[in-house]
């Protein structure tokens, strides 16, 4: 039996215990003071009507007898009879001024061919039909989010007509706020130059005024919906805009650029709230975006979900937020940099000249090729048009930090569209979006190819995307930024091979090169082994070996070593070696049977466990082991160091360093200077480096300490543990209670939640029959009275489920609770039911605790029980990467001088 089959019953008990009430009190609150047949059916006391009686009876009969066979599920485009031909890629260069690169000391636009322009256009505007998915989430996100409200710039704008300062969103250049609302009462930004050529709205939608968000007319907005639409209530009345059946006039689609386009480091805007196209890069990553302000834009601070989303620092996102893996595992919206060099490292050299490819193969090794399933092998490695596009085993450059996307560059790019809602009709059948507590099912390629026209179109567009990235992802060096040499105090010519940086190169060769270079020895003709041929746990020892050290010290003195170098091996490194927070490494969506099964290799799915991960338990004040589960989990792909000066804060979750929301060269360097010294903390040992790191003042988030942390708290927690700053509740709006309970229950319980009126109808019929057919003194008549009382209780329970008893608030959850203590609970852990019941009992003890010592003891027991059933009990977000240990202060400064040039 699955451990979550009775979760609905448990949640009721849990909510009542948290509120300090018993189950008996709950029933008393639901029942009228004097329950009788007359006041049960009295419309003044209940919304239960004769029409609902017959509707419920009909629903029960239909489900009992079985309905007609359902048609095969297809996406909206296919249902409308559209084909790939209806979505031609546009080769007009709408974004010509973007992505400028230095040429002879002057920034110039990229010279793109027609197919490369199509690639950029698709990255910037193609939503792949996901407007249907985001519209569904607006109605089924339990009051979390509504993307359409992000596009509203009128008097009701929740951000005061700003987007950069409060949310890190980029205003689309060339748009303005209209003087008057549109026909639906909305102030959507409009294109300033009405004569400028615009893309086909049937393919790309129209501008929303925010880069990466596109507007589409809502096909469900018919005459009835138009009459029901009220723009005033839409902004003012939660009961109105929180309705799951609300039909908005527009649907909002999301293009890839939403999470990847941002101010250009080499040409930043004077005013981030009003950039020009030349001030933006399509590939730098949305380093400043605050995910809580986007997918939690309707939340209040007293909602625990507000703080779950807030625990994803600026510039990061949990990419499994929608298809949740029951882990809060945020990671950076990483820049897409130097795709050609990344392909080189993977062993794929078809994009290079024969001469370059031959020389590269002779000098450098490449990562092992990965075996993929027969299904996954139907996707090309990089481009349809290249030879050996479907090889197996195959080279696999990766994007995801944990290296799960291990089938090829083509699949990694295509999956981005899936992850943001392509074929949303299928999405909601494969997982329980946002909430989880339901076993995932995988997106199958065969289903996508057959039933999603949007997937078929995306497949064609990915070829264009790859061509665009081959040209647009080169390094953006500080020396080429305005004032970069002076502000960064660069030595020499500001390039890694400058003679003045020899001391920093030596440190890099001895400390960093084993993980942060895509050029490695090939192990042939006396050359040492490259990292791909060394066990992950032995990497640091291998770097210190005399043969590898000699190779490294000689190699870093060559100029061509630094050219076309991705500055990452892309080899999976055990988290037990890096010792950073393990939660992202525990991501499970790429495992067999899970969401992205067809997008991860057989090699990934069979990776061995990295063993025990040491996690700090702040409640017992002890280090405790956690056995990593393996089969893909427990590893990180080293981040590229390209553009390091422009991409602080650091670590995979952006917790190391200042966040100042300033994309200027000066602002980026301030963040770099703060972050680099946090991530490279000095110390004679790892333990000493760790102590010195959390002895520092907490990093700042726009001037305030990150998560209100203090030095004392960092010391006690051994680093940053994201805690709720106020008492919170799990708040579920009344219209969403039924959907929420249905999503976390299974079997008969879920059936009764989905059809809440069936049980009271059945009980009422049973009671009526028993009363009519038996004598007044019969025992069955007495039993009938019991059934009638149960019917009354079930009526009011049904009213609670359908939202007629108001919002549901579970709590309070005390201020100071670690967010991940709650988010990472594994519902399939065999110990889950017993541990949760133990937690409930300890909550009662906590409430009755007399002394502070008793409270600490009860709290520690509660936390330990929750950590025992956690998918990732590693709560400290900013630990690990203590590879500067043993450096002298001068060596650290020499290394930083080098890193600034990347």
PDB file of C-alpha atoms in Angstrom, residues 49-303:
ATOM      1  CA  UNK A  49     -29.963  21.651  -2.765  1.00  0.00           C
ATOM      2  CA  UNK A  50     -32.259  19.232  -4.570  1.00  0.00           C
ATOM      3  CA  UNK A  51     -30.420  20.026  -7.808  1.00  0.00           C
ATOM      4  CA  UNK A  52     -27.129  19.020  -6.167  1.00  0.00           C
ATOM      5  CA  UNK A  53     -28.827  15.853  -4.923  1.00  0.00           C
ATOM      6  CA  UNK A  54     -29.777  14.802  -8.467  1.00  0.00           C
ATOM      7  CA  UNK A  55     -26.439  15.975  -9.885  1.00  0.00           C
ATOM      8  CA  UNK A  56     -24.552  13.926  -7.334  1.00  0.00           C
ATOM      9  CA  UNK A  57     -26.771  10.909  -7.890  1.00  0.00           C
ATOM     10  CA  UNK A  58     -26.279  11.192 -11.656  1.00  0.00           C
ATOM     11  CA  UNK A  59     -22.507  11.502 -11.218  1.00  0.00           C
ATOM     12  CA  UNK A  60     -22.429   8.440  -8.990  1.00  0.00           C
ATOM     13  CA  UNK A  61     -24.527   6.455 -11.457  1.00  0.00           C
ATOM     14  CA  UNK A  62     -22.370   7.523 -14.397  1.00  0.00           C
ATOM     15  CA  UNK A  63     -19.155   6.548 -12.619  1.00  0.00           C
ATOM     16  CA  UNK A  64     -20.683   3.275 -11.471  1.00  0.00           C
ATOM     17  CA  UNK A  65     -21.888   2.303 -14.925  1.00  0.00           C
ATOM     18  CA  UNK A  66     -18.827   3.677 -16.731  1.00  0.00           C
ATOM     19  CA  UNK A  67     -18.730   6.389 -19.359  1.00  0.00           C
ATOM     20  CA  UNK A  68     -17.753   6.324 -23.008  1.00  0.00           C
ATOM     21  CA  UNK A  69     -14.129   5.628 -23.923  1.00  0.00           C
ATOM     22  CA  UNK A  70     -12.126   8.848 -23.883  1.00  0.00           C
ATOM     23  CA  UNK A  71     -10.468  10.135 -27.040  1.00  0.00           C
ATOM     24  CA  UNK A  72      -6.686  10.147 -27.286  1.00  0.00           C
ATOM     25  CA  UNK A  73      -5.213  13.212 -25.613  1.00  0.00           C
ATOM     26  CA  UNK A  74      -3.702  15.700 -28.071  1.00  0.00           C
ATOM     27  CA  UNK A  75      -2.431  19.237 -27.704  1.00  0.00           C
ATOM     28  CA  UNK A  76      -4.566  22.211 -28.556  1.00  0.00           C
ATOM     29  CA  UNK A  77      -2.845  22.854 -31.889  1.00  0.00           C
ATOM     30  CA  UNK A  78      -3.538  19.339 -33.110  1.00  0.00           C
ATOM     31  CA  UNK A  79      -7.104  19.453 -31.792  1.00  0.00           C
ATOM     32  CA  UNK A  80      -7.602  22.555 -33.918  1.00  0.00           C
ATOM     33  CA  UNK A  81      -6.353  20.719 -37.002  1.00  0.00           C
ATOM     34  CA  UNK A  82      -3.083  22.618 -37.248  1.00  0.00           C
ATOM     35  CA  UNK A  83       0.180  21.201 -38.581  1.00  0.00           C
ATOM     36  CA  UNK A  84       3.840  22.177 -38.516  1.00  0.00           C
ATOM     37  CA  UNK A  85       3.222  24.222 -41.657  1.00  0.00           C
ATOM     38  CA  UNK A  86       0.994  26.569 -39.642  1.00  0.00           C
ATOM     39  CA  UNK A  87       3.978  27.680 -37.537  1.00  0.00           C
ATOM     40  CA  UNK A  88       6.688  28.880 -39.945  1.00  0.00           C
ATOM     41  CA  UNK A  89       9.856  30.183 -38.318  1.00  0.00           C
ATOM     42  CA  UNK A  90      10.312  33.905 -38.862  1.00  0.00           C
ATOM     43  CA  UNK A  91      13.684  35.082 -40.209  1.00  0.00           C
ATOM     44  CA  UNK A  92      13.106  38.816 -39.764  1.00  0.00           C
ATOM     45  CA  UNK A  93      15.742  40.146 -37.347  1.00  0.00           C
ATOM     46  CA  UNK A  94      13.515  41.760 -34.698  1.00  0.00           C
ATOM     47  CA  UNK A  95      16.331  41.695 -32.116  1.00  0.00           C
ATOM     48  CA  UNK A  96      19.254  42.755 -34.290  1.00  0.00           C
ATOM     49  CA  UNK A  97      20.734  45.084 -31.666  1.00  0.00           C
ATOM     50  CA  UNK A  98      20.937  42.347 -28.979  1.00  0.00           C
ATOM     51  CA  UNK A  99      23.945  40.166 -28.123  1.00  0.00           C
ATOM     52  CA  UNK A 100      26.590  42.626 -29.246  1.00  0.00           C
ATOM     53  CA  UNK A 101      30.190  41.462 -29.213  1.00  0.00           C
ATOM     54  CA  UNK A 102      33.519  43.344 -29.353  1.00  0.00           C
ATOM     55  CA  UNK A 103      35.046  43.761 -32.791  1.00  0.00           C
ATOM     56  CA  UNK A 104      38.169  45.861 -33.051  1.00  0.00           C
ATOM     57  CA  UNK A 105      37.476  47.447 -29.704  1.00  0.00           C
ATOM     58  CA  UNK A 106      33.894  48.358 -30.636  1.00  0.00           C
ATOM     59  CA  UNK A 107      30.705  46.499 -29.760  1.00  0.00           C
ATOM     60  CA  UNK A 108      28.821  45.409 -32.836  1.00  0.00           C
ATOM     61  CA  UNK A 109      25.658  43.368 -33.465  1.00  0.00           C
ATOM     62  CA  UNK A 110      26.114  39.738 -34.441  1.00  0.00           C
ATOM     63  CA  UNK A 111      26.127  38.977 -38.145  1.00  0.00           C
ATOM     64  CA  UNK A 112      23.464  36.268 -38.304  1.00  0.00           C
ATOM     65  CA  UNK A 113      22.217  34.207 -41.195  1.00  0.00           C
ATOM     66  CA  UNK A 114      18.539  33.478 -41.793  1.00  0.00           C
ATOM     67  CA  UNK A 115      18.518  30.210 -39.808  1.00  0.00           C
ATOM     68  CA  UNK A 116      20.406  31.778 -36.906  1.00  0.00           C
ATOM     69  CA  UNK A 117      17.877  34.617 -36.814  1.00  0.00           C
ATOM     70  CA  UNK A 118      15.109  32.027 -36.684  1.00  0.00           C
ATOM     71  CA  UNK A 119      16.882  30.515 -33.701  1.00  0.00           C
ATOM     72  CA  UNK A 120      17.026  33.778 -31.775  1.00  0.00           C
ATOM     73  CA  UNK A 121      13.413  34.567 -32.638  1.00  0.00           C
ATOM     74  CA  UNK A 122      12.274  31.203 -31.305  1.00  0.00           C
ATOM     75  CA  UNK A 123      14.291  31.696 -28.080  1.00  0.00           C
ATOM     76  CA  UNK A 124      12.803  35.136 -27.583  1.00  0.00           C
ATOM     77  CA  UNK A 125       9.188  34.533 -28.651  1.00  0.00           C
ATOM     78  CA  UNK A 126       8.211  30.880 -29.263  1.00  0.00           C
ATOM     79  CA  UNK A 127       5.977  29.663 -26.417  1.00  0.00           C
ATOM     80  CA  UNK A 128       5.148  26.258 -27.925  1.00  0.00           C
ATOM     81  CA  UNK A 129       1.493  26.486 -26.893  1.00  0.00           C
ATOM     82  CA  UNK A 130       2.337  26.769 -23.198  1.00  0.00           C
ATOM     83  CA  UNK A 131      -0.080  29.682 -22.802  1.00  0.00           C
ATOM     84  CA  UNK A 132      -2.685  26.945 -22.276  1.00  0.00           C
ATOM     85  CA  UNK A 133      -0.584  25.486 -19.440  1.00  0.00           C
ATOM     86  CA  UNK A 134       0.088  28.783 -17.650  1.00  0.00           C
ATOM     87  CA  UNK A 135      -3.574  29.689 -17.920  1.00  0.00           C
ATOM     88  CA  UNK A 136      -4.414  26.353 -16.297  1.00  0.00           C
ATOM     89  CA  UNK A 137      -1.937  27.063 -13.484  1.00  0.00           C
ATOM     90  CA  UNK A 138      -3.457  30.505 -12.920  1.00  0.00           C
ATOM     91  CA  UNK A 139      -6.677  28.685 -12.058  1.00  0.00           C
ATOM     92  CA  UNK A 140      -5.092  25.724 -10.288  1.00  0.00           C
ATOM     93  CA  UNK A 141      -2.139  27.122  -8.335  1.00  0.00           C
ATOM     94  CA  UNK A 142      -3.981  27.351  -4.999  1.00  0.00           C
ATOM     95  CA  UNK A 143      -3.822  31.137  -5.049  1.00  0.00           C
ATOM     96  CA  UNK A 144      -0.091  31.331  -5.848  1.00  0.00           C
ATOM     97  CA  UNK A 145       0.168  33.063  -9.196  1.00  0.00           C
ATOM     98  CA  UNK A 146      -1.335  34.791 -12.211  1.00  0.00           C
ATOM     99  CA  UNK A 147       1.069  35.791 -14.992  1.00  0.00           C
ATOM    100  CA  UNK A 148      -1.479  38.130 -16.555  1.00  0.00           C
ATOM    101  CA  UNK A 149      -1.239  40.374 -13.498  1.00  0.00           C
ATOM    102  CA  UNK A 150       2.508  40.714 -14.152  1.00  0.00           C
ATOM    103  CA  UNK A 151       1.589  42.262 -17.513  1.00  0.00           C
ATOM    104  CA  UNK A 152      -0.747  44.877 -16.015  1.00  0.00           C
ATOM    105  CA  UNK A 153       0.771  48.378 -15.814  1.00  0.00           C
ATOM    106  CA  UNK A 154      -2.303  50.380 -14.827  1.00  0.00           C
ATOM    107  CA  UNK A 155      -3.421  51.858 -11.508  1.00  0.00           C
ATOM    108  CA  UNK A 156      -3.737  48.345 -10.048  1.00  0.00           C
ATOM    109  CA  UNK A 157      -0.169  47.334 -10.891  1.00  0.00           C
ATOM    110  CA  UNK A 158       1.084  45.479  -7.838  1.00  0.00           C
ATOM    111  CA  UNK A 159       4.656  46.643  -8.556  1.00  0.00           C
ATOM    112  CA  UNK A 160       3.948  50.322  -9.204  1.00  0.00           C
ATOM    113  CA  UNK A 161       4.784  50.136 -12.913  1.00  0.00           C
ATOM    114  CA  UNK A 162       8.260  48.844 -12.110  1.00  0.00           C
ATOM    115  CA  UNK A 163       9.516  45.376 -12.873  1.00  0.00           C
ATOM    116  CA  UNK A 164      13.261  45.419 -12.406  1.00  0.00           C
ATOM    117  CA  UNK A 165      13.490  46.661  -8.829  1.00  0.00           C
ATOM    118  CA  UNK A 166      10.814  44.396  -7.289  1.00  0.00           C
ATOM    119  CA  UNK A 167      11.038  41.313  -9.506  1.00  0.00           C
ATOM    120  CA  UNK A 168      14.115  41.377 -11.746  1.00  0.00           C
ATOM    121  CA  UNK A 169      11.934  41.286 -14.856  1.00  0.00           C
ATOM    122  CA  UNK A 170      13.038  43.032 -18.039  1.00  0.00           C
ATOM    123  CA  UNK A 171      10.734  45.595 -19.628  1.00  0.00           C
ATOM    124  CA  UNK A 172      10.538  45.022 -23.378  1.00  0.00           C
ATOM    125  CA  UNK A 173      12.254  47.886 -25.197  1.00  0.00           C
ATOM    126  CA  UNK A 174      10.093  49.867 -27.572  1.00  0.00           C
ATOM    127  CA  UNK A 175       6.912  49.451 -25.542  1.00  0.00           C
ATOM    128  CA  UNK A 176       4.944  51.968 -23.499  1.00  0.00           C
ATOM    129  CA  UNK A 177       2.072  52.033 -21.019  1.00  0.00           C
ATOM    130  CA  UNK A 178      -1.129  53.118 -22.817  1.00  0.00           C
ATOM    131  CA  UNK A 179      -3.023  56.189 -21.687  1.00  0.00           C
ATOM    132  CA  UNK A 180      -6.294  54.258 -21.605  1.00  0.00           C
ATOM    133  CA  UNK A 181      -7.121  50.632 -20.764  1.00  0.00           C
ATOM    134  CA  UNK A 182      -8.004  48.177 -23.485  1.00  0.00           C
ATOM    135  CA  UNK A 183     -11.499  46.840 -24.047  1.00  0.00           C
ATOM    136  CA  UNK A 184     -11.086  44.516 -21.062  1.00  0.00           C
ATOM    137  CA  UNK A 185     -10.001  47.232 -18.645  1.00  0.00           C
ATOM    138  CA  UNK A 186      -6.317  46.225 -18.711  1.00  0.00           C
ATOM    139  CA  UNK A 187      -3.265  48.419 -19.197  1.00  0.00           C
ATOM    140  CA  UNK A 188      -1.033  46.148 -21.279  1.00  0.00           C
ATOM    141  CA  UNK A 189       2.110  47.811 -22.638  1.00  0.00           C
ATOM    142  CA  UNK A 190       1.905  48.575 -26.352  1.00  0.00           C
ATOM    143  CA  UNK A 191       4.515  48.821 -29.100  1.00  0.00           C
ATOM    144  CA  UNK A 192       5.487  52.479 -29.468  1.00  0.00           C
ATOM    145  CA  UNK A 193       6.111  52.408 -33.222  1.00  0.00           C
ATOM    146  CA  UNK A 194       2.868  51.169 -34.742  1.00  0.00           C
ATOM    147  CA  UNK A 195       4.521  51.012 -38.176  1.00  0.00           C
ATOM    148  CA  UNK A 196       7.289  48.627 -37.057  1.00  0.00           C
ATOM    149  CA  UNK A 197       7.066  45.087 -38.413  1.00  0.00           C
ATOM    150  CA  UNK A 198       5.651  42.648 -35.866  1.00  0.00           C
ATOM    151  CA  UNK A 199       5.827  38.842 -35.788  1.00  0.00           C
ATOM    152  CA  UNK A 200       2.810  36.704 -36.662  1.00  0.00           C
ATOM    153  CA  UNK A 201       0.671  36.691 -33.487  1.00  0.00           C
ATOM    154  CA  UNK A 202      -0.738  33.277 -34.426  1.00  0.00           C
ATOM    155  CA  UNK A 203       2.768  31.845 -34.106  1.00  0.00           C
ATOM    156  CA  UNK A 204       4.458  34.022 -31.500  1.00  0.00           C
ATOM    157  CA  UNK A 205       1.625  35.875 -29.786  1.00  0.00           C
ATOM    158  CA  UNK A 206       2.088  39.584 -29.196  1.00  0.00           C
ATOM    159  CA  UNK A 207       4.271  41.589 -26.873  1.00  0.00           C
ATOM    160  CA  UNK A 208       3.213  41.708 -23.226  1.00  0.00           C
ATOM    161  CA  UNK A 209       5.712  44.455 -22.414  1.00  0.00           C
ATOM    162  CA  UNK A 210       7.909  41.977 -20.508  1.00  0.00           C
ATOM    163  CA  UNK A 211      10.723  40.125 -22.253  1.00  0.00           C
ATOM    164  CA  UNK A 212       9.877  36.440 -22.513  1.00  0.00           C
ATOM    165  CA  UNK A 213       6.131  36.736 -21.832  1.00  0.00           C
ATOM    166  CA  UNK A 214       3.766  36.793 -24.846  1.00  0.00           C
ATOM    167  CA  UNK A 215       0.032  37.417 -24.985  1.00  0.00           C
ATOM    168  CA  UNK A 216      -2.492  35.247 -26.812  1.00  0.00           C
ATOM    169  CA  UNK A 217      -6.272  35.672 -27.051  1.00  0.00           C
ATOM    170  CA  UNK A 218      -8.054  33.215 -24.782  1.00  0.00           C
ATOM    171  CA  UNK A 219     -10.191  30.899 -26.943  1.00  0.00           C
ATOM    172  CA  UNK A 220     -12.472  30.272 -23.964  1.00  0.00           C
ATOM    173  CA  UNK A 221     -13.287  33.953 -23.604  1.00  0.00           C
ATOM    174  CA  UNK A 222     -16.695  33.695 -25.230  1.00  0.00           C
ATOM    175  CA  UNK A 223     -19.727  35.944 -24.842  1.00  0.00           C
ATOM    176  CA  UNK A 224     -20.649  34.401 -21.513  1.00  0.00           C
ATOM    177  CA  UNK A 225     -17.096  34.897 -20.185  1.00  0.00           C
ATOM    178  CA  UNK A 226     -17.082  38.457 -21.467  1.00  0.00           C
ATOM    179  CA  UNK A 227     -20.250  39.229 -19.533  1.00  0.00           C
ATOM    180  CA  UNK A 228     -18.776  37.696 -16.389  1.00  0.00           C
ATOM    181  CA  UNK A 229     -15.469  39.581 -16.728  1.00  0.00           C
ATOM    182  CA  UNK A 230     -14.999  42.360 -14.182  1.00  0.00           C
ATOM    183  CA  UNK A 231     -11.582  44.096 -14.247  1.00  0.00           C
ATOM    184  CA  UNK A 232     -12.201  45.832 -10.920  1.00  0.00           C
ATOM    185  CA  UNK A 233     -12.945  42.562  -9.127  1.00  0.00           C
ATOM    186  CA  UNK A 234     -10.047  40.933 -10.990  1.00  0.00           C
ATOM    187  CA  UNK A 235      -7.656  43.129  -9.050  1.00  0.00           C
ATOM    188  CA  UNK A 236      -9.572  43.785  -5.841  1.00  0.00           C
ATOM    189  CA  UNK A 237     -11.600  40.679  -4.971  1.00  0.00           C
ATOM    190  CA  UNK A 238      -9.744  37.428  -4.104  1.00  0.00           C
ATOM    191  CA  UNK A 239     -13.021  35.508  -4.223  1.00  0.00           C
ATOM    192  CA  UNK A 240     -13.349  36.583  -7.855  1.00  0.00           C
ATOM    193  CA  UNK A 241      -9.806  36.293  -9.208  1.00  0.00           C
ATOM    194  CA  UNK A 242      -9.203  33.101  -7.199  1.00  0.00           C
ATOM    195  CA  UNK A 243     -12.040  31.207  -8.863  1.00  0.00           C
ATOM    196  CA  UNK A 244     -10.802  28.057 -10.660  1.00  0.00           C
ATOM    197  CA  UNK A 245     -13.369  28.703 -13.407  1.00  0.00           C
ATOM    198  CA  UNK A 246     -12.365  32.318 -14.082  1.00  0.00           C
ATOM    199  CA  UNK A 247     -11.853  32.950 -17.809  1.00  0.00           C
ATOM    200  CA  UNK A 248      -9.367  35.729 -18.539  1.00  0.00           C
ATOM    201  CA  UNK A 249      -9.421  37.597 -21.853  1.00  0.00           C
ATOM    202  CA  UNK A 250      -5.770  36.763 -22.526  1.00  0.00           C
ATOM    203  CA  UNK A 251      -3.521  33.808 -21.939  1.00  0.00           C
ATOM    204  CA  UNK A 252       0.151  34.430 -21.185  1.00  0.00           C
ATOM    205  CA  UNK A 253       2.804  32.265 -22.809  1.00  0.00           C
ATOM    206  CA  UNK A 254       6.400  31.930 -21.660  1.00  0.00           C
ATOM    207  CA  UNK A 255       9.370  31.850 -24.028  1.00  0.00           C
ATOM    208  CA  UNK A 256      12.817  30.559 -23.042  1.00  0.00           C
ATOM    209  CA  UNK A 257      14.111  34.130 -22.913  1.00  0.00           C
ATOM    210  CA  UNK A 258      12.069  34.739 -19.770  1.00  0.00           C
ATOM    211  CA  UNK A 259      14.663  32.821 -17.733  1.00  0.00           C
ATOM    212  CA  UNK A 260      17.706  33.554 -19.884  1.00  0.00           C
ATOM    213  CA  UNK A 261      17.616  37.106 -21.314  1.00  0.00           C
ATOM    214  CA  UNK A 262      18.978  39.857 -19.084  1.00  0.00           C
ATOM    215  CA  UNK A 263      21.131  43.004 -19.161  1.00  0.00           C
ATOM    216  CA  UNK A 264      24.264  42.683 -21.279  1.00  0.00           C
ATOM    217  CA  UNK A 265      27.433  42.764 -19.117  1.00  0.00           C
ATOM    218  CA  UNK A 266      29.368  44.547 -21.879  1.00  0.00           C
ATOM    219  CA  UNK A 267      26.658  47.120 -22.579  1.00  0.00           C
ATOM    220  CA  UNK A 268      24.437  47.487 -19.496  1.00  0.00           C
ATOM    221  CA  UNK A 269      21.441  49.815 -19.519  1.00  0.00           C
ATOM    222  CA  UNK A 270      21.675  53.215 -17.895  1.00  0.00           C
ATOM    223  CA  UNK A 271      18.264  52.511 -16.351  1.00  0.00           C
ATOM    224  CA  UNK A 272      17.390  48.814 -15.852  1.00  0.00           C
ATOM    225  CA  UNK A 273      13.699  49.763 -15.823  1.00  0.00           C
ATOM    226  CA  UNK A 274      14.013  51.137 -19.365  1.00  0.00           C
ATOM    227  CA  UNK A 275      16.611  49.175 -21.356  1.00  0.00           C
ATOM    228  CA  UNK A 276      17.197  49.291 -25.091  1.00  0.00           C
ATOM    229  CA  UNK A 277      17.630  46.147 -27.169  1.00  0.00           C
ATOM    230  CA  UNK A 278      21.392  46.759 -27.412  1.00  0.00           C
ATOM    231  CA  UNK A 279      21.538  46.617 -23.601  1.00  0.00           C
ATOM    232  CA  UNK A 280      20.304  43.002 -23.492  1.00  0.00           C
ATOM    233  CA  UNK A 281      21.771  39.544 -23.973  1.00  0.00           C
ATOM    234  CA  UNK A 282      19.666  36.513 -24.839  1.00  0.00           C
ATOM    235  CA  UNK A 283      22.030  34.063 -23.161  1.00  0.00           C
ATOM    236  CA  UNK A 284      23.463  35.624 -19.966  1.00  0.00           C
ATOM    237  CA  UNK A 285      20.695  34.176 -17.760  1.00  0.00           C
ATOM    238  CA  UNK A 286      18.003  35.917 -15.733  1.00  0.00           C
ATOM    239  CA  UNK A 287      20.472  36.590 -12.933  1.00  0.00           C
ATOM    240  CA  UNK A 288      18.254  39.108 -11.178  1.00  0.00           C
ATOM    241  CA  UNK A 289      14.829  37.464 -11.416  1.00  0.00           C
ATOM    242  CA  UNK A 290      13.013  36.815  -8.111  1.00  0.00           C
ATOM    243  CA  UNK A 291      10.961  33.692  -8.610  1.00  0.00           C
ATOM    244  CA  UNK A 292       8.681  34.402  -5.636  1.00  0.00           C
ATOM    245  CA  UNK A 293       7.554  37.643  -7.276  1.00  0.00           C
ATOM    246  CA  UNK A 294       6.705  35.710 -10.453  1.00  0.00           C
ATOM    247  CA  UNK A 295       5.150  32.354  -9.609  1.00  0.00           C
ATOM    248  CA  UNK A 296       4.081  33.563  -6.178  1.00  0.00           C
ATOM    249  CA  UNK A 297       2.858  37.008  -7.119  1.00  0.00           C
ATOM    250  CA  UNK A 298      -0.488  36.511  -5.326  1.00  0.00           C
ATOM    251  CA  UNK A 299       0.991  35.242  -2.051  1.00  0.00           C
ATOM    252  CA  UNK A 300       1.125  37.053   1.280  1.00  0.00           C
ATOM    253  CA  UNK A 301       3.964  36.808   3.777  1.00  0.00           C
ATOM    254  CA  UNK A 302       1.909  34.755   6.226  1.00  0.00           C
ATOM    255  CA  UNK A 303       1.728  31.872   3.726  1.00  0.00           C
TER     256      UNK A 303
END
